[in-house]
Short mmCIF file of C-alpha atoms in Angstrom, two decimals:
data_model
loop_
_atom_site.label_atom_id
_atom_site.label_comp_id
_atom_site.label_asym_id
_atom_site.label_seq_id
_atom_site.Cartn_x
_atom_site.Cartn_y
_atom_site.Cartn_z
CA UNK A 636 0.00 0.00 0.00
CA UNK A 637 2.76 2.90 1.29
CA UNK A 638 5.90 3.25 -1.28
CA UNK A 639 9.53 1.43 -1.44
CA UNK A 640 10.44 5.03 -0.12
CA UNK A 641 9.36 4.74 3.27
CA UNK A 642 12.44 4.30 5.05
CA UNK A 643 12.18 2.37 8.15
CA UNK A 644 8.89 0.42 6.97
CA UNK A 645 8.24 -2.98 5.65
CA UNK A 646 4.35 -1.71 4.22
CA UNK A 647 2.39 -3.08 6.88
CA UNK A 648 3.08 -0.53 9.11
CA UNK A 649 -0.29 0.94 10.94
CA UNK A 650 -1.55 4.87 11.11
CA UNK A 651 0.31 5.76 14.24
CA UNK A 652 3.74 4.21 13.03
CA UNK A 653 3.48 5.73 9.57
CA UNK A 654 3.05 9.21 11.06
CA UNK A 655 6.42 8.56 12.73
CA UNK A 656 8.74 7.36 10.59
CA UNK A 657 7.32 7.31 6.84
CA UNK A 658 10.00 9.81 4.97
CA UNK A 659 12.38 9.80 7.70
CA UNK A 660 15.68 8.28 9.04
CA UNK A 661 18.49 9.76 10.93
CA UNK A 662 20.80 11.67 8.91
CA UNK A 663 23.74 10.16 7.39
CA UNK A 664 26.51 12.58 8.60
CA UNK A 665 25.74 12.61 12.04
CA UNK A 666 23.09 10.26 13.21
CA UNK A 667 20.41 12.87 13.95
CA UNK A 668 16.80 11.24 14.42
CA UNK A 669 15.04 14.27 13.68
CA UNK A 670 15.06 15.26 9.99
CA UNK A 671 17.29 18.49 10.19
CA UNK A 672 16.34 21.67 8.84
CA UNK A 673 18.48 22.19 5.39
CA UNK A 674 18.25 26.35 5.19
CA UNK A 675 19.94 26.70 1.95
CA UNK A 676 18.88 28.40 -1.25
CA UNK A 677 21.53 26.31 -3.23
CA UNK A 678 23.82 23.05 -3.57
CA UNK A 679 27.34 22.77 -4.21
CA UNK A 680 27.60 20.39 -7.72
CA UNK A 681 30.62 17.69 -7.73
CA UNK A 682 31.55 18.70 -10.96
CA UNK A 683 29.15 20.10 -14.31
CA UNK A 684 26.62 17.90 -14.95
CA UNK A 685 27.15 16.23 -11.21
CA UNK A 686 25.30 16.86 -7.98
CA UNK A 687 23.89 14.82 -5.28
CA UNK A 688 19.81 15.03 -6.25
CA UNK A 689 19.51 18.61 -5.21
CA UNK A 690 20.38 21.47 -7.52
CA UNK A 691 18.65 24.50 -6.20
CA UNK A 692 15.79 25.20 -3.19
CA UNK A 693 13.12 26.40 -4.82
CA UNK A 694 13.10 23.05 -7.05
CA UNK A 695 14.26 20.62 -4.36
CA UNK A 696 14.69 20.83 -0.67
CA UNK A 697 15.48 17.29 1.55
CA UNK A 698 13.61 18.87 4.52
CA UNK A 699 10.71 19.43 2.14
CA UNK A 700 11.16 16.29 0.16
CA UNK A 701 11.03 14.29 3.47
CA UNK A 702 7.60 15.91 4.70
CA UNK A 703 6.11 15.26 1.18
CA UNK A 704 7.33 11.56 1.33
CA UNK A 705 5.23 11.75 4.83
CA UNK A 706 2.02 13.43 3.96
CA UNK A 707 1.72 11.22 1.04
CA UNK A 708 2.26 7.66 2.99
CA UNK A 709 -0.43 9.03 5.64
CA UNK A 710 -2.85 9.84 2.91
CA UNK A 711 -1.92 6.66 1.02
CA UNK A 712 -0.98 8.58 -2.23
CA UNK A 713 1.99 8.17 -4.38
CA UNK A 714 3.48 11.23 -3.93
CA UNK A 715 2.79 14.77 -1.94
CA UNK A 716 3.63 18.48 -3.25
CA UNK A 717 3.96 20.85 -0.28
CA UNK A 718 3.33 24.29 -0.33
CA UNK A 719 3.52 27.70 1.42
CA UNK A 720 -0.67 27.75 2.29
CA UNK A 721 -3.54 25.54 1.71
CA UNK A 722 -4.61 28.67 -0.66
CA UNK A 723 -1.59 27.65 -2.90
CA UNK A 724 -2.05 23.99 -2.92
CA UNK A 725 -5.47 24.87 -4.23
CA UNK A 726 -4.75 27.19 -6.58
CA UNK A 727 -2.13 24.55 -8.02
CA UNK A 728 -4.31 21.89 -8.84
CA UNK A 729 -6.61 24.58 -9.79
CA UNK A 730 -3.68 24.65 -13.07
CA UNK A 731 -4.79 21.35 -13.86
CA UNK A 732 -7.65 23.55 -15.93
CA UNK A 733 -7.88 25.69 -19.10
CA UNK A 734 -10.22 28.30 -20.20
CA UNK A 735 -13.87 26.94 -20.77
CA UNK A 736 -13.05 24.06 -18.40
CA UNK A 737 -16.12 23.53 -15.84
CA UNK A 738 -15.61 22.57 -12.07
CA UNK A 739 -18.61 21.05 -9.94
CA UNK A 740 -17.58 22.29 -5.84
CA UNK A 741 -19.18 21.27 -2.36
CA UNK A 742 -21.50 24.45 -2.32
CA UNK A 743 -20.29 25.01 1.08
CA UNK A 744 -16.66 25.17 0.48
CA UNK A 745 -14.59 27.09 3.05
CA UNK A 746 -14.82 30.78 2.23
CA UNK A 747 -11.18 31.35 0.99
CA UNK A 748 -11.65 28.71 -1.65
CA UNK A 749 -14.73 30.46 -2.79
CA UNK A 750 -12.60 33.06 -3.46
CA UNK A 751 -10.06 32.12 -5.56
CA UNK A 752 -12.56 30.46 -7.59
CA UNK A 753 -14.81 33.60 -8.05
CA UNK A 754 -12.38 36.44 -8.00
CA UNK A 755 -9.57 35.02 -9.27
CA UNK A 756 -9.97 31.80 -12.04
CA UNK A 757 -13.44 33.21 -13.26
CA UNK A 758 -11.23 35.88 -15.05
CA UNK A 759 -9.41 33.03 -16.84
CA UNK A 760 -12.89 31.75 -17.90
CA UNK A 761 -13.19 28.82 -15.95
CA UNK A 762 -16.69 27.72 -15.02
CA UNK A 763 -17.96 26.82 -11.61
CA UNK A 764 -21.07 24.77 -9.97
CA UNK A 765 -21.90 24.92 -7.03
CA UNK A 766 -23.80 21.98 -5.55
CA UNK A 767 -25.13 20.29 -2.70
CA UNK A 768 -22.38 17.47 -3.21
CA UNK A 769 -24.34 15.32 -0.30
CA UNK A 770 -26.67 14.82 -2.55
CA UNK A 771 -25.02 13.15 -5.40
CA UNK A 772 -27.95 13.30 -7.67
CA UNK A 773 -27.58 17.11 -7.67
CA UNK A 774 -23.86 16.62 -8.76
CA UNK A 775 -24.90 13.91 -11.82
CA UNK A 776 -27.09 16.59 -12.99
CA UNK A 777 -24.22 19.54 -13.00
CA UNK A 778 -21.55 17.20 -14.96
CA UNK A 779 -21.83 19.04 -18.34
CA UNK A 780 -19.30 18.40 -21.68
CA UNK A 781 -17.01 20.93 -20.37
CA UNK A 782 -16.73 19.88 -16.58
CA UNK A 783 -13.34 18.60 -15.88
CA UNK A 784 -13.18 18.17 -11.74
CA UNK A 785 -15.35 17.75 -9.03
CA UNK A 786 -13.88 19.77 -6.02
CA UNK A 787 -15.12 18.06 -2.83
CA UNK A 788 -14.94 19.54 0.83
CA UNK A 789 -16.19 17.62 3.56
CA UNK A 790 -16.81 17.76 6.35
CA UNK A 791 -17.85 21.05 4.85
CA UNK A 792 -16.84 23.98 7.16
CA UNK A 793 -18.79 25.28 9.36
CA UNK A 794 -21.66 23.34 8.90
CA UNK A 795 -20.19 19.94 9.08
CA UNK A 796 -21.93 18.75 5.87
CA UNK A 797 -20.90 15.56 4.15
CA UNK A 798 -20.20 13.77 1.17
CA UNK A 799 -20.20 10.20 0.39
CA UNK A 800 -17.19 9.80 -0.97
CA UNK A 801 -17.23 6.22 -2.63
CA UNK A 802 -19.98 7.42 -4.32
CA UNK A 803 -18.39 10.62 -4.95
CA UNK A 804 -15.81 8.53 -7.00
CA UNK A 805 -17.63 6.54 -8.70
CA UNK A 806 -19.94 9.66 -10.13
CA UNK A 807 -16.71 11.24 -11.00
CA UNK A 808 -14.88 8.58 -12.63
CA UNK A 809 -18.28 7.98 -14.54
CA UNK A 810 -17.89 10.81 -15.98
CA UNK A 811 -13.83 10.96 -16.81
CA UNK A 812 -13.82 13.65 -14.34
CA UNK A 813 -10.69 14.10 -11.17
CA UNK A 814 -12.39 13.85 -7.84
CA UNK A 815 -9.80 16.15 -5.41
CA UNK A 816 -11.30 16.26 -1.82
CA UNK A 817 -10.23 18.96 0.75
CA UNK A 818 -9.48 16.89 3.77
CA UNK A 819 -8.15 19.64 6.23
CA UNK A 820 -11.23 19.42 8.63
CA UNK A 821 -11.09 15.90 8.76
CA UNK A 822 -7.27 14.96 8.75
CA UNK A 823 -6.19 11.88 7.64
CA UNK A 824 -6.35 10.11 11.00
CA UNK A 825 -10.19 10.51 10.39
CA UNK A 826 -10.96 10.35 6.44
CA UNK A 827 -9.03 8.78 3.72
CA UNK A 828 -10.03 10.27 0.64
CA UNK A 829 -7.80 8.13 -1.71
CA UNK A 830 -9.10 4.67 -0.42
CA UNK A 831 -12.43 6.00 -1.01
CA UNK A 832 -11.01 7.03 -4.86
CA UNK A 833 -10.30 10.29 -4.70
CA UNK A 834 -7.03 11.11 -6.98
CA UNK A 835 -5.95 14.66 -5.42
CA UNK A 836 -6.17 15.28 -1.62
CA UNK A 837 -5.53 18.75 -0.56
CA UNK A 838 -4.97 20.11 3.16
CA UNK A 839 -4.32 23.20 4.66
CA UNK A 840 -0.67 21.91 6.86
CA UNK A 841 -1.74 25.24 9.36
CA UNK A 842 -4.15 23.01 10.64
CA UNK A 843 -4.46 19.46 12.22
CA UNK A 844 -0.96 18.22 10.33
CA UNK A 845 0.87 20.97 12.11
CA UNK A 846 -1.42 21.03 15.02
CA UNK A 847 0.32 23.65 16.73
CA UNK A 848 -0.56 26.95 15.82
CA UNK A 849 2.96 28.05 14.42
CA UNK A 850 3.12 27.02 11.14
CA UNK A 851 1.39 28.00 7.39
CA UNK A 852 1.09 25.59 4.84
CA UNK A 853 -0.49 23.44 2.10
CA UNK A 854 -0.12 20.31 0.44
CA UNK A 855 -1.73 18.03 -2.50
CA UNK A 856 -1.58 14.56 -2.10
CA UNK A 857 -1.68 12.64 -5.88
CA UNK A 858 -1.90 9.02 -7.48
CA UNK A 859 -2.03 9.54 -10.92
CA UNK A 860 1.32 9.85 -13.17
CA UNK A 861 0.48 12.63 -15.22
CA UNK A 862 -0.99 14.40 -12.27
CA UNK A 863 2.70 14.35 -10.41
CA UNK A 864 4.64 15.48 -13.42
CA UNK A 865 2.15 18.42 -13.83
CA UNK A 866 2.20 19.40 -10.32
CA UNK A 867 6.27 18.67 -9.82
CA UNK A 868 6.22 21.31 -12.97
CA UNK A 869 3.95 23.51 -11.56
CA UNK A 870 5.80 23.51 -7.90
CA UNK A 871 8.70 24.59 -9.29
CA UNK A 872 7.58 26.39 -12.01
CA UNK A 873 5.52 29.16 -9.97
CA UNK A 874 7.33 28.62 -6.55
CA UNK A 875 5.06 28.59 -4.02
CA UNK A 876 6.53 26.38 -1.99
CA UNK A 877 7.10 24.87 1.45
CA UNK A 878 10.08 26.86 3.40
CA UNK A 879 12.15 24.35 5.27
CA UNK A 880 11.12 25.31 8.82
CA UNK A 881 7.78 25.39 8.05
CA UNK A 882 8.48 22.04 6.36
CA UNK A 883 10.02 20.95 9.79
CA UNK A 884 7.36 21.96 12.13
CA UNK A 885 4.83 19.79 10.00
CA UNK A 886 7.31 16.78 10.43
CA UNK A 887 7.24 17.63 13.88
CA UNK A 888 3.05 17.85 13.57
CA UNK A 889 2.37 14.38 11.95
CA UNK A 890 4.41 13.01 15.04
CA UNK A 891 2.13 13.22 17.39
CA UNK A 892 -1.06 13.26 14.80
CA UNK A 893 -3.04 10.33 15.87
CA UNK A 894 -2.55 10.95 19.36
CA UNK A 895 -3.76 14.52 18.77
CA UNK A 896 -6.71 13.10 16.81
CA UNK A 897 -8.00 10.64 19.87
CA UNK A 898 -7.98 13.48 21.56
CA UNK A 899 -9.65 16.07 19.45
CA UNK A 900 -11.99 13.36 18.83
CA UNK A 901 -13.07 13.11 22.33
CA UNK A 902 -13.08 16.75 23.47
CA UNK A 903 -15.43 17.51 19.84
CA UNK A 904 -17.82 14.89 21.07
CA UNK A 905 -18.13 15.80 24.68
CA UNK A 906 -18.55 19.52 23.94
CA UNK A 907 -21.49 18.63 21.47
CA UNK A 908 -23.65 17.04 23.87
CA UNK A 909 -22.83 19.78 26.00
CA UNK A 910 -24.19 22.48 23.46
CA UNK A 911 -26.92 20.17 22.44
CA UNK A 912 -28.25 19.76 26.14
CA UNK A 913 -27.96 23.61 26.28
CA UNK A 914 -31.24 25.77 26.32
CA UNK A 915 -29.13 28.79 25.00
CA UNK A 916 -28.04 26.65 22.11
CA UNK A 917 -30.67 26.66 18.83
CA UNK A 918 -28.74 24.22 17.48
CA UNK A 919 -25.32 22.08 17.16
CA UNK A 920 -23.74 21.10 13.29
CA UNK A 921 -21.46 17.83 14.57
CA UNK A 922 -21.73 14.36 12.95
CA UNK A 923 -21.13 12.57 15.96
CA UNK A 924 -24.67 13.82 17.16
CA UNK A 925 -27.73 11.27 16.43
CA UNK A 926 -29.74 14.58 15.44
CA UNK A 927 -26.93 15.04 12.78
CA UNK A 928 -28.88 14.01 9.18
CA UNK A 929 -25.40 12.23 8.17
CA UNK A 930 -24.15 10.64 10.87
CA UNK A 931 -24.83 6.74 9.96
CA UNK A 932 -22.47 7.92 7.06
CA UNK A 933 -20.09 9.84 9.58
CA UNK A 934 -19.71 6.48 11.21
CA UNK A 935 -19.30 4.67 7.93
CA UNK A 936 -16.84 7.37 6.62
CA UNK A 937 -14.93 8.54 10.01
CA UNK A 938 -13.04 7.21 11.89
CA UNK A 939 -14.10 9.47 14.98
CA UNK A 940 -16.36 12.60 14.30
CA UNK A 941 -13.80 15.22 14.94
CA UNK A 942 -13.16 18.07 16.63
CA UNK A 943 -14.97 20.90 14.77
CA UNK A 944 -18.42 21.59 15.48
CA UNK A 945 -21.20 24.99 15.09
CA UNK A 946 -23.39 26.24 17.46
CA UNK A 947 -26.23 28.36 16.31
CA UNK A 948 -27.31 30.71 18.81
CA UNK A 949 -29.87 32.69 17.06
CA UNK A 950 -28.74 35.77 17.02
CA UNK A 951 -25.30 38.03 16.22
CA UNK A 952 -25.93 39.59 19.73
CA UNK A 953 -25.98 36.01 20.93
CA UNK A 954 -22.83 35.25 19.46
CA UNK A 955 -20.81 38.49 20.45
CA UNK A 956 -21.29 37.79 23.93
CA UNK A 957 -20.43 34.20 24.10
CA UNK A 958 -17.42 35.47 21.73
CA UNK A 959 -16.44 38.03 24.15
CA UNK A 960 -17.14 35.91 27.12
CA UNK A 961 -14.92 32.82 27.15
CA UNK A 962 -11.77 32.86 28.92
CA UNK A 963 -9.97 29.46 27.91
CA UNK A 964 -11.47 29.17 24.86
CA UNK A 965 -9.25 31.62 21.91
CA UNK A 966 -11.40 34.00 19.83
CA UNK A 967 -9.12 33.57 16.52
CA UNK A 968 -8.96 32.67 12.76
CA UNK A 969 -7.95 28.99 12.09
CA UNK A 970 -8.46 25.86 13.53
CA UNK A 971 -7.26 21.87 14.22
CA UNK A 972 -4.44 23.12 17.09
CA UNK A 973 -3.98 22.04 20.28
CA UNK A 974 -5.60 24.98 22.03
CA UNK A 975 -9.16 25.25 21.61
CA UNK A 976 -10.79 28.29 19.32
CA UNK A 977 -13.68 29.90 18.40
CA UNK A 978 -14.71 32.10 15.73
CA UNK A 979 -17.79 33.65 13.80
CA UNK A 980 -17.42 32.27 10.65
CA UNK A 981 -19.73 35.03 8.59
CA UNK A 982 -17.46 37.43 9.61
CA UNK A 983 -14.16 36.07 9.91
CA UNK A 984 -13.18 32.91 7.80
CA UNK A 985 -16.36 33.24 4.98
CA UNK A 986 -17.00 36.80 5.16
CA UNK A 987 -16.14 36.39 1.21
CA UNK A 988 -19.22 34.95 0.73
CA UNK A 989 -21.98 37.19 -0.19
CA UNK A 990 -24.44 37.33 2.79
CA UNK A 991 -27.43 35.81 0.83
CA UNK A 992 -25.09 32.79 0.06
CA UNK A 993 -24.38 32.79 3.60
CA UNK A 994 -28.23 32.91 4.68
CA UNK A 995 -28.89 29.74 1.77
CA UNK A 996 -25.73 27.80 3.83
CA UNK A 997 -27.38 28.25 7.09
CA UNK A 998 -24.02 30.64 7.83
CA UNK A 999 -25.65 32.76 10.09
CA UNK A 1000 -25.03 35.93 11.78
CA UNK A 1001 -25.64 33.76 15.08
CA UNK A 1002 -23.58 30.96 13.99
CA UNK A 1003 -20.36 30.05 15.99
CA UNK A 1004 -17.10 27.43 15.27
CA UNK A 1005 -15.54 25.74 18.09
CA UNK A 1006 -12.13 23.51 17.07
CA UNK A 1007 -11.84 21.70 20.22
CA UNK A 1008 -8.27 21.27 21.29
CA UNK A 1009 -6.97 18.73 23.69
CA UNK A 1010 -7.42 20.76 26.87
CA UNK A 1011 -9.26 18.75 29.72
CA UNK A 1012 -12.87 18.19 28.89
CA UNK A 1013 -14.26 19.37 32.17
CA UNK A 1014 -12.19 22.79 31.90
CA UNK A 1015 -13.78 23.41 28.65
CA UNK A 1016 -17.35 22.49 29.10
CA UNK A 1017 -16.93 25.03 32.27
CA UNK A 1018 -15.45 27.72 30.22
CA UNK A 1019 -18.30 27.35 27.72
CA UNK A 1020 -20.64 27.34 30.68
CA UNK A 1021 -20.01 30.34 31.99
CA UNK A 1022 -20.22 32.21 28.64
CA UNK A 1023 -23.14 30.47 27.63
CA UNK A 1024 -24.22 32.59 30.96
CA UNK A 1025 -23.98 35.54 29.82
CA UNK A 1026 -25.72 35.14 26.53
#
């Protein structure tokens, strides 16, 4: 299953032992277990037409190379692409495309996504969809001569909407179409996109692969030939890569990822019921809730339901002072770190999306995200508590 360049492994390794070791082994000179960090813009060739694999930085970096070689074995691809945001991984398999080229996206897609695709590749005349892609009939109906991709996002954020993605796959390949599937919210601990059939995988690294609040970064996960070549070309090509610290703090991430996850996945579950058993709370968007319309698929799909979740609270007064009133909990951007946060997603991470989208998506004005971190349970349900007071 994981590739003859997973040092370390036989290929029968499980989750928690890829995370570890798959890309990694001490370094030759001096025995170092960690991967070191190689800041260097350039490599010193043997003689003309000789070097030692690595020419130049922006082309290849070993720090780099070794976190793509991990991502990739953790998703179960055949080889990874990192670069500097999740924006830029996007935006390079978004050069898989050509003018008069048609996309079909998760109508919910995370806000900066939505941007790129309206404000940006719309001026090279490509064509997007937008669809309910939980409904798969919806998506059938969308595939046109010209479409080319079907972008999936799910569990879509904030709303925790979600796609079936066998089915995705098969609807896809049906139709000679790629099937790429954002997996940030997830993580790969939780959804694995590629035995399902997708054939690109994108994260966001900021996020559950770093897990620590100190690093930005993207990558795109691939199985198909052609697909590497054209994204090695592209990642070198435009540049938008991976620095090597960054690329070492993610190394440093994936370490501890499926510990992380347990956790995340228990703190997310406990502080659902919570909200859900709350009379100030309208309503809570989690999969691991019965009430959730998915969640026979969540526990089909998942392993674990996560750690995001959305309370609605009816009201943007509502929200403000729960916002303004927690104490542990972080009011910030971002999520999947080891510190819990919270954030108003129509006017923070999709306030690019036009407020009657917003009001179709059921992003409303009273709508809050929690990413649960791995703090104790019983500090966080108090914290909540006590805003939820003053609401």
């Amino acid at each position: 299953m994981y590739r003859s360049w997973i040092v370390k492994l036989r290929g029968n390794e499980r989750f928690g032992t890829i995370c570890l070791h798959a890309g990694q082994e001490p370094d030759p000179s001096t025995g170092a277990i960690i991967t070191p960090i190689y800041q260097t813009s350039t490599y010193v060739q043997e003689e003309l037409g000789k070097h030692k694999g690595f020419e130049y930085g922006r082309t290849q970096n070993p720090t780099r190379l070794a976190v793509e070689q991990n991502l990739a074995a953790i998703e179960g691809g055949k080889a990874g692409f990192a670069f500097a945001s999740g924006m830029a991984a996007i935006g390079a398999i978004a050069t898989m495309l050509k003018s008069g080229d048609h996309i079909i996206v998760s109508d919910n897609v995370y806000g900066g996504t939505f941007r790129l695709f309206e404000k940006v590749l719309r001026r090279y005349e490509i064509l997007f969809s937008y669809v309910d892609t939980s409904n798969l009939n919806l998506v059938e109906r969308a595939v046109t001569a010209q479409t080319r991709m079907l972008f999936v996002e799910t569990p879509t954020n904030p709303i925790l909407a979600l796609t079936d993605l066998r089915s995705a796959a098969e609807v896809a390949h049906r139709h000679d179409l790629r099937l790429a599937v954002d997996n940030t919210f997830a993580s790969p601990y939780i959804q694995r996109p590629i035995e399902s059939g997708a054939d690109l995988v994108v994260h966001s690294t900021t996020k559950y692969l770093n897990g620590h609040s100190d690093s930005i970064g993207g990558v795109v996960i691939a199985v198909r030939d052609d697909d590497i070549e054209w994204l090695k070309f592209v990642q070198n090509t435009e540049g938008a890569i991976l620095g090597p610290f960054d690329s070492w703090l993610v190394l440093r991430g994936t370490k501890t990822l499926a510990v992380r996850m347990r956790q995340h996945n228990a703190n997310g579950l406990a502080l659902a019921e919570f909200g859900a058993a709350h009379p100030k709370v309208r309503h809570v968007y989690y999969p691991g809730l019965a009430s959730h319309p998915q969640h026979q698929l969540a526990k089909q799909q998942m392993c674990g339901f996560g750690g995001m979740m959305a309370l609605e609270l009816g009201s943007l007064e509502a929200a403000r002072r729960l916002l303004n009133a927690v104490r542990l909990m972080s009011l910030a951007e971002s999520l999947g770190g080891v510190e819990t946060l919270i954030s108003h997603p129509a006017m923070m991470t999709h306030s690019a999306v036009p407020p009657e989208r917003r009001a179709t998506l059921g992003i409303t004005d009273g709508l809050v995200r929690i990413s649960a971190g791995i703090e104790d349970i019983e500090d966080l349900k108090e914290d909540l508590a006590q805003a939820l007071e003053r609401v």
